[in-house]
């Protein structure tokens, strides 16, 4: 597994990735995320690869409102779910965040009802904070 910055070579593949119809209510379109990153430079979009196959997309950075470092987008293509790629990519991201930012509180959020995302984040050590932002449940992991 590798995380690669989105660039001229892989952006188009990233926008072709998709989730199942049932999951679409939980995940923003990757094209929207890439547009956001183009105009809001505090966001860092990355492609998720298994070997040389593009399997997913994530984006992290600093929320302007809260000043928190957070994972704001995370998705695996429907053809590549259930293979352990999500957990592996999330663990790689946590290592990248520790290297880049040090010992911090790292945040993400989930749409209520997205049990699969909640389970994944909890398996990586995220806990619910009790906060609701953007109509989403906020989760946090302490990185040491």
PDB file of C-alpha atoms in Angstrom, residues 30-144:
ATOM      1  CA  UNK A  30     -13.689  13.066  -5.387  1.00  0.00           C
ATOM      2  CA  UNK A  31     -13.985  15.717  -8.103  1.00  0.00           C
ATOM      3  CA  UNK A  32     -15.515  18.054  -5.510  1.00  0.00           C
ATOM      4  CA  UNK A  33     -12.665  17.315  -3.104  1.00  0.00           C
ATOM      5  CA  UNK A  34     -10.036  18.002  -5.776  1.00  0.00           C
ATOM      6  CA  UNK A  35     -11.717  21.292  -6.663  1.00  0.00           C
ATOM      7  CA  UNK A  36     -11.726  22.235  -2.986  1.00  0.00           C
ATOM      8  CA  UNK A  37      -8.009  21.405  -2.680  1.00  0.00           C
ATOM      9  CA  UNK A  38      -7.245  23.495  -5.766  1.00  0.00           C
ATOM     10  CA  UNK A  39      -8.711  26.602  -4.157  1.00  0.00           C
ATOM     11  CA  UNK A  40      -8.131  25.921  -0.472  1.00  0.00           C
ATOM     12  CA  UNK A  41      -4.433  25.159  -0.234  1.00  0.00           C
ATOM     13  CA  UNK A  42      -4.597  23.803   3.320  1.00  0.00           C
ATOM     14  CA  UNK A  43      -6.012  20.486   1.979  1.00  0.00           C
ATOM     15  CA  UNK A  44      -3.779  17.659   0.747  1.00  0.00           C
ATOM     16  CA  UNK A  45      -5.448  15.087  -1.517  1.00  0.00           C
ATOM     17  CA  UNK A  46      -3.830  11.657  -1.825  1.00  0.00           C
ATOM     18  CA  UNK A  47      -4.487   8.609  -3.957  1.00  0.00           C
ATOM     19  CA  UNK A  48      -4.461   5.207  -2.271  1.00  0.00           C
ATOM     20  CA  UNK A  49      -2.652   2.456  -4.170  1.00  0.00           C
ATOM     21  CA  UNK A  50      -2.423  -1.304  -3.669  1.00  0.00           C
ATOM     22  CA  UNK A  51       0.734  -2.116  -5.619  1.00  0.00           C
ATOM     23  CA  UNK A  52       0.186  -0.062  -8.790  1.00  0.00           C
ATOM     24  CA  UNK A  53      -3.626  -0.177  -8.690  1.00  0.00           C
ATOM     25  CA  UNK A  54      -5.499   2.956  -7.650  1.00  0.00           C
ATOM     26  CA  UNK A  55      -8.021   1.792  -5.043  1.00  0.00           C
ATOM     27  CA  UNK A  56      -9.066   4.887  -3.105  1.00  0.00           C
ATOM     28  CA  UNK A  57      -8.772   8.546  -2.210  1.00  0.00           C
ATOM     29  CA  UNK A  58      -8.274  10.596   0.930  1.00  0.00           C
ATOM     30  CA  UNK A  59      -7.712  14.210   1.834  1.00  0.00           C
ATOM     31  CA  UNK A  60      -6.385  15.768   5.025  1.00  0.00           C
ATOM     32  CA  UNK A  61      -5.390  19.220   6.188  1.00  0.00           C
ATOM     33  CA  UNK A  62      -6.319  22.062   8.495  1.00  0.00           C
ATOM     34  CA  UNK A  63      -9.922  23.086   8.971  1.00  0.00           C
ATOM     35  CA  UNK A  64     -10.126  26.885   8.728  1.00  0.00           C
ATOM     36  CA  UNK A  65     -12.888  27.149  11.325  1.00  0.00           C
ATOM     37  CA  UNK A  66     -11.474  24.913  14.070  1.00  0.00           C
ATOM     38  CA  UNK A  67      -7.748  25.047  13.151  1.00  0.00           C
ATOM     39  CA  UNK A  68      -7.686  21.277  13.704  1.00  0.00           C
ATOM     40  CA  UNK A  69      -5.706  18.864  11.564  1.00  0.00           C
ATOM     41  CA  UNK A  70      -8.264  16.444  10.164  1.00  0.00           C
ATOM     42  CA  UNK A  71      -9.053  13.726   7.694  1.00  0.00           C
ATOM     43  CA  UNK A  72     -11.917  15.247   5.746  1.00  0.00           C
ATOM     44  CA  UNK A  73     -12.288  12.696   2.916  1.00  0.00           C
ATOM     45  CA  UNK A  74     -11.701   8.964   2.817  1.00  0.00           C
ATOM     46  CA  UNK A  75     -13.089   6.463   0.346  1.00  0.00           C
ATOM     47  CA  UNK A  76     -12.297   3.150  -1.288  1.00  0.00           C
ATOM     48  CA  UNK A  77     -13.630   2.245  -4.694  1.00  0.00           C
ATOM     49  CA  UNK A  78     -16.509  -0.219  -4.483  1.00  0.00           C
ATOM     50  CA  UNK A  79     -14.451  -2.857  -6.341  1.00  0.00           C
ATOM     51  CA  UNK A  80     -11.714  -2.737  -3.707  1.00  0.00           C
ATOM     52  CA  UNK A  81     -13.689  -2.731  -0.458  1.00  0.00           C
ATOM     53  CA  UNK A  82     -13.489  -5.605   1.995  1.00  0.00           C
ATOM     54  CA  UNK A  83      -9.844  -6.395   1.228  1.00  0.00           C
ATOM     55  CA  UNK A  84      -8.231  -4.635   4.186  1.00  0.00           C
ATOM     56  CA  UNK A  85      -7.100  -1.672   2.100  1.00  0.00           C
ATOM     57  CA  UNK A  86      -9.064   0.868   4.129  1.00  0.00           C
ATOM     58  CA  UNK A  87      -7.467  -0.080   7.441  1.00  0.00           C
ATOM     59  CA  UNK A  88      -3.995  -0.290   5.880  1.00  0.00           C
ATOM     60  CA  UNK A  89      -4.373   3.129   4.221  1.00  0.00           C
ATOM     61  CA  UNK A  90      -5.685   4.677   7.436  1.00  0.00           C
ATOM     62  CA  UNK A  91      -2.732   3.335   9.423  1.00  0.00           C
ATOM     63  CA  UNK A  92      -0.319   4.690   6.795  1.00  0.00           C
ATOM     64  CA  UNK A  93      -2.030   8.062   6.991  1.00  0.00           C
ATOM     65  CA  UNK A  94      -1.698   8.146  10.777  1.00  0.00           C
ATOM     66  CA  UNK A  95       2.058   7.551  10.434  1.00  0.00           C
ATOM     67  CA  UNK A  96       2.282  10.314   7.820  1.00  0.00           C
ATOM     68  CA  UNK A  97       0.390  12.716  10.088  1.00  0.00           C
ATOM     69  CA  UNK A  98       2.710  11.909  13.037  1.00  0.00           C
ATOM     70  CA  UNK A  99       5.772  12.579  10.889  1.00  0.00           C
ATOM     71  CA  UNK A 100       4.346  15.776   9.450  1.00  0.00           C
ATOM     72  CA  UNK A 101       2.692  17.302  12.528  1.00  0.00           C
ATOM     73  CA  UNK A 102       4.080  15.441  15.558  1.00  0.00           C
ATOM     74  CA  UNK A 103       2.053  14.493  18.625  1.00  0.00           C
ATOM     75  CA  UNK A 104      -1.359  16.039  17.944  1.00  0.00           C
ATOM     76  CA  UNK A 105      -5.051  15.385  18.273  1.00  0.00           C
ATOM     77  CA  UNK A 106      -6.147  14.222  14.806  1.00  0.00           C
ATOM     78  CA  UNK A 107      -9.806  14.508  13.837  1.00  0.00           C
ATOM     79  CA  UNK A 108     -12.301  13.132  11.368  1.00  0.00           C
ATOM     80  CA  UNK A 109     -16.082  13.056  11.149  1.00  0.00           C
ATOM     81  CA  UNK A 110     -18.742  10.695   9.909  1.00  0.00           C
ATOM     82  CA  UNK A 111     -22.272  11.086   8.662  1.00  0.00           C
ATOM     83  CA  UNK A 112     -24.636   9.580  11.252  1.00  0.00           C
ATOM     84  CA  UNK A 113     -25.552   6.039  10.226  1.00  0.00           C
ATOM     85  CA  UNK A 114     -22.266   5.295   8.451  1.00  0.00           C
ATOM     86  CA  UNK A 115     -21.548   2.221  10.567  1.00  0.00           C
ATOM     87  CA  UNK A 116     -18.754   0.954   8.308  1.00  0.00           C
ATOM     88  CA  UNK A 117     -16.766   4.185   8.661  1.00  0.00           C
ATOM     89  CA  UNK A 118     -17.374   4.322  12.400  1.00  0.00           C
ATOM     90  CA  UNK A 119     -16.123   0.744  12.792  1.00  0.00           C
ATOM     91  CA  UNK A 120     -13.045   1.441  10.674  1.00  0.00           C
ATOM     92  CA  UNK A 121     -12.084   4.589  12.575  1.00  0.00           C
ATOM     93  CA  UNK A 122     -12.700   2.937  15.946  1.00  0.00           C
ATOM     94  CA  UNK A 123     -10.460   0.021  14.906  1.00  0.00           C
ATOM     95  CA  UNK A 124      -7.685   2.582  14.370  1.00  0.00           C
ATOM     96  CA  UNK A 125      -8.203   4.138  17.811  1.00  0.00           C
ATOM     97  CA  UNK A 126     -10.526   7.045  17.029  1.00  0.00           C
ATOM     98  CA  UNK A 127     -13.169   7.842  19.651  1.00  0.00           C
ATOM     99  CA  UNK A 128     -16.334   9.917  19.470  1.00  0.00           C
ATOM    100  CA  UNK A 129     -15.904  13.386  20.971  1.00  0.00           C
ATOM    101  CA  UNK A 130     -19.601  14.097  21.448  1.00  0.00           C
ATOM    102  CA  UNK A 131     -19.341  17.069  19.067  1.00  0.00           C
ATOM    103  CA  UNK A 132     -21.476  17.517  15.985  1.00  0.00           C
ATOM    104  CA  UNK A 133     -20.070  19.687  13.198  1.00  0.00           C
ATOM    105  CA  UNK A 134     -21.424  20.078   9.662  1.00  0.00           C
ATOM    106  CA  UNK A 135     -24.216  17.666  10.745  1.00  0.00           C
ATOM    107  CA  UNK A 136     -21.537  14.994  11.259  1.00  0.00           C
ATOM    108  CA  UNK A 137     -20.266  13.146  14.338  1.00  0.00           C
ATOM    109  CA  UNK A 138     -16.720  14.186  15.247  1.00  0.00           C
ATOM    110  CA  UNK A 139     -14.090  11.573  16.103  1.00  0.00           C
ATOM    111  CA  UNK A 140     -10.576  12.092  17.472  1.00  0.00           C
ATOM    112  CA  UNK A 141      -7.358  10.112  17.849  1.00  0.00           C
ATOM    113  CA  UNK A 142      -4.450  11.212  20.021  1.00  0.00           C
ATOM    114  CA  UNK A 143      -1.169  10.725  18.173  1.00  0.00           C
ATOM    115  CA  UNK A 144       1.872  10.295  20.365  1.00  0.00           C
TER     116      UNK A 144
END
